[in-house]
Coordinates of C-alpha atoms in Angstrom, one line a residue:
X1 CA 5.8 -30.6 22.1
X2 CA 5.6 -26.9 24.0
X3 CA 3.5 -24.4 25.2
X4 CA 3.7 -20.4 23.4
X5 CA 5.6 -19.0 26.4
X6 CA 3.2 -16.9 28.2
X7 CA 0.6 -18.8 27.2
X8 CA -2.3 -19.1 29.8
X9 CA -5.8 -19.0 27.6
X10 CA -8.3 -22.0 28.2
X11 CA -10.2 -21.8 24.4
X12 CA -10.4 -25.8 23.8
X13 CA -14.1 -24.4 23.4
X14 CA -14.0 -22.1 20.7
X15 CA -13.9 -24.7 18.6
X16 CA -16.9 -27.5 20.1
X17 CA -19.5 -25.4 17.9
X18 CA -20.3 -28.1 16.3
X19 CA -17.7 -27.2 12.5
X20 CA -16.6 -30.4 10.2
X21 CA -14.2 -29.9 7.7
X22 CA -14.2 -31.2 4.4
X23 CA -10.6 -31.4 3.5
X24 CA -10.1 -32.3 0.3
X25 CA -12.2 -29.0 -0.9
X26 CA -11.2 -27.5 1.5
X27 CA -14.5 -26.6 2.7
X28 CA -15.8 -26.8 6.3
X29 CA -19.8 -25.9 7.2
X30 CA -20.6 -25.3 10.5
X31 CA -23.1 -27.7 11.5
X32 CA -24.6 -25.6 14.1
X33 CA -25.6 -22.7 11.2
X34 CA -28.2 -25.0 9.6
X35 CA -25.1 -25.9 8.0
X36 CA -23.7 -22.5 6.3
X37 CA -20.8 -22.6 3.9
X38 CA -17.1 -20.5 4.6
X39 CA -16.5 -19.7 2.3
X40 CA -13.1 -18.9 0.2
X41 CA -12.7 -14.7 -0.7
X42 CA -11.0 -15.6 -4.3
X43 CA -10.4 -12.7 -6.9
X44 CA -9.8 -12.5 -10.2
X45 CA -6.1 -13.9 -11.0
X46 CA -4.2 -11.9 -12.7
X47 CA -6.4 -8.9 -11.3
X48 CA -3.1 -6.4 -10.4
X49 CA -4.4 -2.8 -10.2
X50 CA -4.4 -0.5 -6.4
X51 CA -7.2 0.0 -5.3
X52 CA -6.6 3.7 -6.0
X53 CA -5.8 3.1 -10.0
X54 CA -9.4 1.2 -10.5
X55 CA -10.7 4.8 -8.4
X56 CA -8.8 6.4 -11.1
X57 CA -9.8 4.4 -14.0
X58 CA -13.9 3.9 -13.0
X59 CA -13.4 7.9 -12.9
X60 CA -11.9 8.5 -16.4
X61 CA -14.4 5.9 -17.5
X62 CA -16.8 7.4 -16.3
X63 CA -15.8 10.6 -18.7
X64 CA -15.0 9.6 -21.5
X65 CA -17.7 6.0 -22.2
X66 CA -20.3 8.0 -22.1
X67 CA -18.7 10.8 -23.7
X68 CA -17.9 8.3 -26.6
X69 CA -21.6 6.6 -26.5
X70 CA -23.4 10.0 -27.0
X71 CA -21.4 10.7 -30.1
X72 CA -21.9 7.8 -31.4
X73 CA -25.9 7.8 -30.7
X74 CA -26.6 11.4 -31.6
X75 CA -24.9 9.9 -35.0
X76 CA -26.9 7.0 -35.5
X77 CA -30.1 9.2 -34.6
X78 CA -29.1 11.5 -36.6
X79 CA -28.9 10.0 -39.5
X80 CA -31.9 8.1 -39.5
X81 CA -33.5 12.0 -38.6
X82 CA -31.9 13.1 -42.0
X83 CA -32.7 10.6 -44.0
X84 CA -36.3 10.8 -42.5
X85 CA -35.8 14.1 -44.3
X86 CA -35.3 13.2 -46.7
X87 CA -37.5 11.2 -47.7
X88 CA -40.4 13.5 -46.3
X89 CA -38.8 16.7 -47.3
X90 CA -36.0 16.1 -50.4
X91 CA -34.0 17.5 -48.2
X92 CA -30.6 17.9 -50.2
X93 CA -26.7 15.8 -49.1
X94 CA -26.1 14.1 -46.6
X95 CA -24.2 16.3 -43.8
X96 CA -24.6 16.0 -40.4
X97 CA -24.9 20.3 -41.3
X98 CA -28.4 20.1 -42.1
X99 CA -30.0 18.9 -38.4
X100 CA -27.3 21.7 -36.6
X101 CA -28.3 24.3 -37.9
X102 CA -31.9 24.7 -38.3
X103 CA -31.7 27.2 -41.3
X104 CA -30.0 24.9 -43.6
X105 CA -32.5 22.6 -42.9
X106 CA -35.4 24.6 -44.8
X107 CA -32.6 26.0 -47.1
X108 CA -32.0 22.7 -48.8
X109 CA -35.9 21.3 -48.7
X110 CA -37.3 20.0 -52.1
X111 CA -33.8 20.9 -53.5
X112 CA -34.2 18.7 -56.3
X113 CA -37.8 20.1 -57.8
X114 CA -35.4 23.8 -57.0
X115 CA -32.4 22.0 -58.7
X116 CA -34.8 21.2 -61.7
X117 CA -37.1 24.3 -61.6
X118 CA -33.7 26.0 -61.5
X119 CA -32.3 25.1 -64.8
X120 CA -36.0 25.5 -66.8
X121 CA -36.3 28.7 -65.7
X122 CA -32.7 29.2 -67.3
X123 CA -33.1 27.7 -70.2
X124 CA -36.7 27.2 -70.5
X125 CA -38.1 29.3 -69.5
X126 CA -41.5 29.4 -72.1
X127 CA -42.5 26.2 -70.0
X128 CA -43.2 27.7 -66.9
X129 CA -46.3 28.8 -69.1
X130 CA -46.9 25.3 -69.7
X131 CA -50.2 24.0 -67.5
X132 CA -49.2 20.6 -67.1
X133 CA -45.8 21.2 -67.4
X134 CA -46.1 23.3 -63.9
X135 CA -49.0 21.0 -62.9
X136 CA -46.6 17.6 -62.9
X137 CA -43.6 19.3 -61.1
X138 CA -47.3 20.4 -58.4
X139 CA -47.6 17.0 -58.2
X140 CA -44.3 16.0 -57.4
X141 CA -44.2 18.3 -54.5
X142 CA -47.4 17.0 -53.2
X143 CA -44.6 14.4 -52.1
X144 CA -42.9 16.6 -49.9
X145 CA -46.1 18.0 -48.5
X146 CA -45.2 21.2 -50.5
X147 CA -47.2 23.2 -53.6
X148 CA -46.4 25.6 -56.5
X149 CA -47.3 28.4 -57.1
X150 CA -46.3 30.8 -60.5
X151 CA -47.3 33.8 -61.0
X152 CA -46.5 36.4 -64.6
X153 CA -46.3 40.1 -63.8
X154 CA -48.9 40.6 -61.0
X155 CA -51.4 38.1 -62.1
X156 CA -51.1 34.2 -60.7
X157 CA -51.3 31.7 -64.0
X158 CA -50.8 28.1 -62.0
X159 CA -51.9 27.6 -58.3
X160 CA -51.3 23.5 -56.5
X161 CA -53.4 25.0 -53.2
X162 CA -56.1 23.0 -53.0
X163 CA -59.3 23.4 -50.9
X164 CA -58.3 21.2 -48.9
X165 CA -54.5 23.3 -48.3
X166 CA -54.4 24.6 -45.1
X167 CA -51.7 27.1 -45.9
X168 CA -52.4 30.3 -47.3
X169 CA -49.9 32.5 -48.4
X170 CA -49.7 35.7 -47.4
X171 CA -49.2 38.3 -50.4
X172 CA -47.3 40.4 -49.5
X173 CA -45.1 37.5 -49.9
X174 CA -45.5 37.5 -53.1
X175 CA -45.3 41.0 -54.2
X176 CA -41.6 41.4 -53.2
X177 CA -39.4 42.7 -55.0
X178 CA -36.9 39.7 -55.6
X179 CA -33.4 41.1 -56.0
X180 CA -32.0 38.4 -56.3
X181 CA -32.8 34.9 -58.1
X182 CA -33.5 33.0 -55.5
X183 CA -35.4 34.0 -51.5
X184 CA -36.6 31.8 -48.5
X185 CA -39.0 32.7 -46.1
X186 CA -40.1 30.7 -43.4
X187 CA -43.4 31.7 -41.6
X188 CA -43.9 30.5 -38.4
X189 CA -48.4 31.1 -37.8
X190 CA -50.9 30.3 -38.3
X191 CA -49.3 26.8 -40.1
X192 CA -45.6 26.8 -40.2
X193 CA -44.6 26.7 -43.9
X194 CA -41.6 27.8 -46.0
X195 CA -41.6 29.5 -48.7
X196 CA -38.7 29.6 -51.6
X197 CA -39.0 32.3 -54.3
X198 CA -37.1 32.7 -57.4
X199 CA -38.0 34.8 -60.0
X200 CA -37.2 34.5 -63.1
X201 CA -37.8 36.5 -67.2
X202 CA -40.5 35.3 -69.4
X203 CA -39.5 34.3 -73.4
X204 CA -42.1 37.9 -73.8
X205 CA -40.1 39.9 -71.6
X206 CA -42.4 39.6 -68.5
X207 CA -41.0 39.3 -65.1
X208 CA -41.6 35.7 -63.7
X209 CA -42.1 34.2 -60.3
X210 CA -42.1 30.5 -58.9
X211 CA -42.7 29.8 -55.0
X212 CA -42.4 26.9 -54.1
X213 CA -44.8 26.5 -50.6
X214 CA -43.2 23.5 -47.7
X215 CA -45.8 22.9 -44.7
X216 CA -43.7 22.2 -41.7
X217 CA -46.0 21.5 -39.3
X218 CA -44.9 17.8 -39.4
X219 CA -41.4 18.7 -39.0
X220 CA -41.6 20.5 -35.4
X221 CA -42.8 16.5 -33.9
X222 CA -40.0 15.0 -35.7
X223 CA -37.8 17.4 -34.3
X224 CA -39.5 16.3 -31.3
X225 CA -39.0 13.2 -31.3
X226 CA -35.9 13.0 -32.1
X227 CA -35.0 15.3 -28.9
X228 CA -36.7 12.9 -27.1
X229 CA -34.8 9.9 -28.8
X230 CA -31.7 11.4 -28.3
X231 CA -31.9 12.5 -24.0
X232 CA -33.6 10.0 -23.4
X233 CA -30.7 6.9 -24.5
X234 CA -27.7 9.5 -23.3
X235 CA -29.8 9.2 -19.7
X236 CA -29.8 5.3 -20.1
X237 CA -25.5 5.7 -21.5
X238 CA -25.4 7.6 -18.3
X239 CA -26.9 4.4 -16.2
X240 CA -26.0 1.5 -18.0
X241 CA -21.7 2.8 -17.3
X242 CA -22.7 4.0 -13.5
X243 CA -24.1 0.5 -13.1
X244 CA -20.8 -1.7 -15.7
X245 CA -18.6 0.7 -13.4
X246 CA -20.3 0.1 -10.5
X247 CA -20.6 -3.6 -11.1
X248 CA -16.5 -3.3 -11.7
X249 CA -15.8 -1.8 -8.7
X250 CA -18.7 -4.0 -6.2
X251 CA -16.7 -7.2 -7.8
X252 CA -13.0 -6.5 -6.9
X253 CA -13.2 -4.4 -3.9
X254 CA -17.2 -4.4 -2.1
X255 CA -17.5 -8.2 -3.0
X256 CA -14.4 -9.0 -1.1
X257 CA -14.9 -7.2 1.9
X258 CA -17.8 -8.9 1.6
X259 CA -17.0 -11.3 2.3
X260 CA -14.6 -11.2 4.7
X261 CA -17.4 -9.7 6.8
X262 CA -18.4 -13.2 6.0
X263 CA -14.9 -15.0 7.6
X264 CA -15.1 -12.4 10.5
X265 CA -18.4 -13.6 11.7
X266 CA -17.2 -16.9 11.0
X267 CA -13.9 -16.9 13.3
X268 CA -16.7 -14.7 16.0
X269 CA -18.4 -18.3 16.2
X270 CA -15.0 -20.3 16.9
X271 CA -14.9 -21.8 12.9
X272 CA -11.5 -21.6 11.7
X273 CA -11.2 -24.4 9.2
X274 CA -11.2 -21.9 6.1
X275 CA -9.1 -20.5 3.2
X276 CA -9.3 -16.6 2.8
X277 CA -7.0 -16.4 -0.9
X278 CA -5.8 -13.3 -2.7
X279 CA -4.7 -13.6 -5.9
X280 CA -5.1 -9.4 -6.4
X281 CA -1.8 -7.8 -5.7
X282 CA -3.7 -4.7 -4.1
X283 CA -5.0 -3.0 -1.1
X284 CA -7.6 -5.9 -1.0
X285 CA -5.7 -8.5 -1.2
X286 CA -2.9 -7.1 1.2
X287 CA -6.2 -7.5 3.4
X288 CA -7.2 -10.8 2.5
X289 CA -3.4 -11.8 2.9
X290 CA -2.9 -10.5 6.7
X291 CA -6.4 -12.2 7.4
X292 CA -5.5 -15.2 6.4
X293 CA -1.6 -14.9 8.4
X294 CA -4.3 -13.7 11.4
X295 CA -6.1 -16.7 11.1
X296 CA -3.2 -19.2 10.7
X297 CA -1.7 -17.4 13.9
X298 CA -4.9 -18.1 15.9
X299 CA -5.6 -21.4 14.4
X300 CA -1.9 -22.4 15.6
X301 CA -2.5 -20.6 19.3
X302 CA -5.3 -22.2 19.3
X303 CA -3.5 -25.4 18.6
X304 CA -1.0 -25.3 21.3
X305 CA -3.2 -24.6 23.9
X306 CA -5.8 -27.7 23.3
X307 CA -1.7 -29.7 22.7
X308 CA -0.8 -27.8 25.9
X309 CA -4.1 -28.8 27.5
X310 CA -3.8 -32.3 26.3
X311 CA -0.5 -32.5 27.7
X312 CA -1.8 -30.9 31.2
X313 CA -4.3 -34.7 31.4
X314 CA -2.2 -36.7 30.1
X315 CA 1.0 -35.4 32.8
X316 CA -1.8 -35.0 35.4
X317 CA -2.7 -39.1 34.7
X318 CA 0.6 -40.1 34.7
X319 CA 1.9 -38.3 37.7
X320 CA -1.4 -39.6 39.4
X321 CA 0.2 -42.8 38.6
X322 CA 3.3 -42.5 39.9
X323 CA 2.8 -41.1 43.0
X324 CA -0.4 -44.4 43.0
X325 CA 2.2 -46.8 43.4
X326 CA 4.2 -45.8 45.7
X327 CA 1.8 -44.8 48.1
X328 CA 0.0 -48.3 47.8
X329 CA 3.5 -49.2 48.9
X330 CA 3.7 -46.8 51.9
X331 CA 0.3 -47.7 52.9
X332 CA 0.7 -51.9 52.8
X333 CA 4.4 -51.8 54.8
X334 CA 3.0 -49.5 57.2
X335 CA -0.6 -51.6 57.5
X336 CA 2.2 -54.8 58.1
X337 CA 4.3 -52.9 60.7
X338 CA 0.9 -51.6 62.6
X339 CA -0.4 -55.4 62.1
X340 CA 3.2 -57.0 64.6
X341 CA 4.3 -58.0 60.8
X342 CA 7.5 -56.8 61.0
X343 CA 8.2 -58.7 64.1
X344 CA 11.9 -59.2 64.0
X345 CA 13.9 -55.4 64.5
X346 CA 15.3 -56.8 60.8
X347 CA 11.9 -57.0 59.2
X348 CA 11.3 -53.2 60.5
X349 CA 14.9 -51.7 59.8
X350 CA 13.8 -53.5 56.2
X351 CA 10.1 -52.3 56.0
X352 CA 10.9 -49.0 57.3
X353 CA 14.9 -48.3 54.6
X354 CA 11.8 -49.5 52.2
X355 CA 8.6 -46.6 53.6
X356 CA 11.0 -44.1 53.3
X357 CA 12.9 -44.7 49.7
X358 CA 8.7 -44.9 48.2
X359 CA 9.0 -41.0 50.5
X360 CA 12.1 -40.1 48.9
X361 CA 11.3 -41.4 45.0
X362 CA 7.5 -38.8 45.9
X363 CA 9.6 -36.5 47.3
X364 CA 12.0 -36.5 44.4
X365 CA 8.8 -36.1 41.8
X366 CA 6.9 -33.5 43.3
X367 CA 10.3 -31.9 43.5
X368 CA 10.8 -32.5 39.5
X369 CA 6.8 -31.6 38.6
X370 CA 7.4 -28.4 40.8
X371 CA 10.7 -27.4 38.4
X372 CA 9.3 -28.5 35.5
X373 CA 6.0 -26.1 36.1
X374 CA 8.5 -23.3 37.0
X375 CA 10.2 -23.5 33.8
X376 CA 7.2 -24.0 31.9
X377 CA 5.9 -20.8 33.0
X378 CA 9.1 -18.7 32.9
X379 CA 9.1 -18.4 35.7
X380 CA 13.3 -19.9 36.7
X381 CA 15.6 -17.6 37.8
X382 CA 19.0 -19.6 37.0
X383 CA 21.9 -18.0 38.2
X384 CA 24.9 -17.6 35.0
X385 CA 28.5 -17.8 35.0
X386 CA 31.7 -19.2 33.4
X387 CA 32.6 -21.7 34.1
X388 CA 35.7 -24.2 32.8
X389 CA 34.5 -26.4 30.7
X390 CA 37.1 -29.4 31.4
X391 CA 37.2 -29.0 35.1
X392 CA 33.5 -28.6 35.8
X393 CA 32.7 -32.0 34.1
X394 CA 35.9 -34.1 35.7
X395 CA 33.6 -32.4 38.8
X396 CA 30.4 -33.9 37.9
X397 CA 31.8 -37.6 36.9
X398 CA 33.7 -37.6 40.4
X399 CA 30.1 -37.1 41.7
X400 CA 28.5 -39.9 39.1
X401 CA 31.2 -42.9 39.3
X402 CA 30.2 -42.9 42.7
X403 CA 26.5 -44.0 42.1
X404 CA 27.4 -45.5 38.9
X405 CA 29.7 -48.8 40.7
X406 CA 26.7 -49.8 43.0
X407 CA 24.5 -50.6 40.3
X408 CA 27.0 -52.2 38.3
X409 CA 28.0 -49.5 35.0
X410 CA 31.2 -48.5 33.9
X411 CA 31.4 -44.2 33.8
X412 CA 33.7 -42.8 30.8
X413 CA 35.0 -39.9 30.1
X414 CA 36.8 -38.2 26.7
X415 CA 36.9 -34.7 26.9
X416 CA 38.6 -33.9 22.8
X417 CA 38.4 -30.6 23.8
X418 CA 41.0 -27.7 24.2
X419 CA 41.4 -27.6 28.8
X420 CA 40.5 -23.8 29.1
X421 CA 37.7 -24.0 26.8
X422 CA 35.2 -21.6 28.9
X423 CA 31.1 -22.0 28.9
X424 CA 28.5 -19.6 30.7
X425 CA 25.9 -21.7 32.5
X426 CA 24.1 -21.5 35.3
X427 CA 25.8 -24.4 37.6
X428 CA 23.0 -26.3 39.3
X429 CA 20.4 -26.8 36.1
X430 CA 23.4 -28.1 33.8
X431 CA 24.3 -30.7 36.8
X432 CA 20.2 -31.5 36.3
X433 CA 20.5 -31.9 32.2
X434 CA 23.5 -33.9 33.1
X435 CA 22.2 -36.0 35.9
X436 CA 19.2 -36.1 33.8
X437 CA 20.6 -38.1 31.6
X438 CA 22.6 -40.4 32.9
X439 CA 19.3 -42.0 35.5
X440 CA 17.3 -42.2 32.1
X441 CA 20.2 -43.3 30.7
X442 CA 20.6 -46.5 34.2
X443 CA 17.2 -47.3 34.0
X444 CA 16.9 -49.1 30.3
X445 CA 20.4 -50.4 30.3
X446 CA 18.6 -53.6 31.8
X447 CA 20.3 -56.3 33.8
X448 CA 23.0 -56.1 31.5
X449 CA 26.5 -54.8 32.2
X450 CA 26.3 -50.9 31.4
X451 CA 28.4 -48.3 30.2
X452 CA 27.8 -44.8 30.1
X453 CA 30.0 -42.8 27.7
X454 CA 30.4 -38.8 28.6
X455 CA 32.0 -37.0 25.0
X456 CA 33.4 -33.0 24.7
X457 CA 34.0 -32.0 21.0
X458 CA 34.9 -28.5 20.4
X459 CA 33.6 -27.0 17.5
X460 CA 34.3 -23.9 15.8
X461 CA 32.0 -21.3 18.4
X462 CA 30.0 -24.0 20.6
X463 CA 30.9 -27.3 22.7
X464 CA 29.5 -30.7 22.2
X465 CA 28.2 -33.6 25.3
X466 CA 27.1 -36.3 24.0
X467 CA 26.5 -38.8 27.0
X468 CA 26.5 -42.2 25.1
X469 CA 25.1 -45.7 26.9
X470 CA 24.5 -49.7 26.3
X471 CA 20.8 -49.8 26.5
X472 CA 18.0 -51.7 24.8
X473 CA 17.6 -48.2 22.9
X474 CA 14.6 -46.5 21.7
X475 CA 12.2 -47.7 18.3
X476 CA 12.4 -44.6 15.1
X477 CA 8.8 -44.0 15.8
X478 CA 9.1 -43.0 20.1
X479 CA 12.5 -41.0 19.6
X480 CA 10.7 -37.4 18.4
X481 CA 9.0 -38.0 21.5
X482 CA 10.5 -38.3 24.2
X483 CA 11.4 -34.5 24.8
X484 CA 7.9 -34.7 24.7
X485 CA 7.0 -33.8 29.1
X486 CA 6.0 -37.5 30.3
X487 CA 6.6 -39.3 27.7
X488 CA 8.2 -43.2 28.6
X489 CA 8.2 -46.2 25.9
X490 CA 5.1 -48.6 27.1
X491 CA 7.7 -51.1 27.5
X492 CA 9.0 -48.7 30.4
X493 CA 5.6 -47.4 31.4
X494 CA 5.8 -49.9 35.5
X495 CA 6.4 -48.9 38.7
X496 CA 9.7 -50.7 39.2
X497 CA 11.5 -47.3 36.7
X498 CA 10.0 -44.6 39.0
X499 CA 10.2 -41.5 38.4
X500 CA 8.1 -38.7 36.4
X501 CA 8.7 -38.6 32.8
X502 CA 9.8 -35.1 33.0
X503 CA 13.3 -35.4 32.8
X504 CA 14.4 -35.2 29.6
X505 CA 11.2 -32.7 28.9
X506 CA 13.3 -30.4 31.5
X507 CA 16.7 -30.9 30.3
X508 CA 15.6 -29.6 27.1
X509 CA 14.0 -26.0 28.8
X510 CA 17.1 -25.5 30.5
X511 CA 19.4 -26.4 27.1
X512 CA 17.4 -24.2 25.4
X513 CA 17.3 -20.9 28.0
X514 CA 21.0 -22.0 27.5
X515 CA 20.7 -21.2 23.6
X516 CA 21.2 -24.3 23.0
X517 CA 19.8 -27.4 21.5
X518 CA 19.5 -31.2 22.0
X519 CA 18.8 -34.1 20.3
X520 CA 18.6 -38.3 20.4
X521 CA 19.9 -41.1 18.3
X522 CA 19.0 -44.8 19.3
X523 CA 20.0 -48.1 17.4
X524 CA 17.2 -50.8 19.3
X525 CA 19.5 -53.2 21.3
X526 CA 22.7 -50.8 20.9
X527 CA 22.1 -48.3 22.3
X528 CA 21.2 -44.0 22.9
X529 CA 23.4 -41.1 22.6
X530 CA 21.7 -37.7 23.7
X531 CA 23.5 -34.9 22.5
X532 CA 23.0 -31.0 23.4
X533 CA 25.4 -27.8 22.4
X534 CA 26.0 -25.2 24.6
X535 CA 28.2 -21.8 22.8
X536 CA 31.4 -21.1 24.1
X537 CA 31.7 -17.8 25.7
X538 CA 34.9 -15.9 24.2
X539 CA 36.6 -11.7 25.7
X540 CA 36.3 -9.3 22.8
X541 CA 39.2 -7.0 23.0
X542 CA 38.7 -3.4 22.8
X543 CA 41.8 -1.2 20.4
X544 CA 42.7 1.9 23.4

């Protein structure tokens, strides 16, 4: 796996804080923080309201809901108060107007008894002199905190007032001329009371007056209690509505933000093994999605960096192993020369040639390592130029075939592309790719008669180069790793094969820098084919 461009950050310590991931539940626990659970951020499914829409809805509900509830409460309290007034003062009707208009209340007191008296004074005025009847009516009025006075001309012929009665009607009200059949008076002091008077005519022609006096000292506290109840309930409704709407906003806004804050704390501690899930299509949901993407990118970069560190350690280990073998051989041959073991000119020449060969192998390994370092850090300079594909490969084949003959390997070249195909490439680096692939093939052919075929095929916009050998092949489980740096199959890891293990990795990077791609196919005991593609060069004529 190659490292991301320009990435040099060492972050191996970020995930060493004692975190343990539970893949089955998608949760992570921070063991260094006392087992704190890393939260997954959820929002209610199906909640697709935008944040600004929620605020507008909350404002509207805060205005409408309390008013609606207060109206309901007002109606309920009014109904209870009206029922109480009907029971206590015989208020007529069930209309809410009675509570809204105070004069309506006073005019409706003892309504049923007044209606009866009206009927009597109109149809049977003689009964107004019947003391038993008047006492009966007065007893009924007592149930409504009232009593009755009946006057004939200027004489009081009946009074229902007792010694315990606190209300003593001012005679001035009783002597007033009644121009109408009924008159109502409210007297606030010293004890508030209501006075209803009806005028009529006795059978002998005398002027009659019936007065109903109602004690209002109990109605004022009742109204006060009703008002207090209404105020308390209105305040409770406002508080409850505010709490409900606040909790709704808290659940959809503040709570996800708090969970996001908890997630940032875990990222700060170096733990990235958690999920930030957003199911709401609002601003908070978009923030959660962006946060989750950031977490994934950060975790991916850390994984890449850690993988790069592991590869670096493996590369250093492999290079150390591969350098140790020729160094040990060189030391052995030099010690043989120093000890006089090479006592003949032929032996001395053989020893010196071996030392030179081992030193050359070491030089090639160091050069490959230096080249890979430049490729990996993107500091490699390319000299791209137009190349005739056929001419270029014929020159390469001529150079390669001489070396392969000494190794008992036949080389075949088959160009199925047009002879005039042009590509844009760095000739030196492209030759390095071809040489690395060919050298890799020669290592794994074994002792049998070797064969390497190079084929070129042309497509609409690119050319494909295939380098095929008849070697021992590569197992399927290893085929995907051969372009990784320092990777070699287990069977090939020995000093006889030599090399740094960077050849195919270097080839891959060079081809990718040319805008192409490289891959491999293989069958065990049959051979391996490595293919890469390069884009063709085409001139675009500009019409004048």
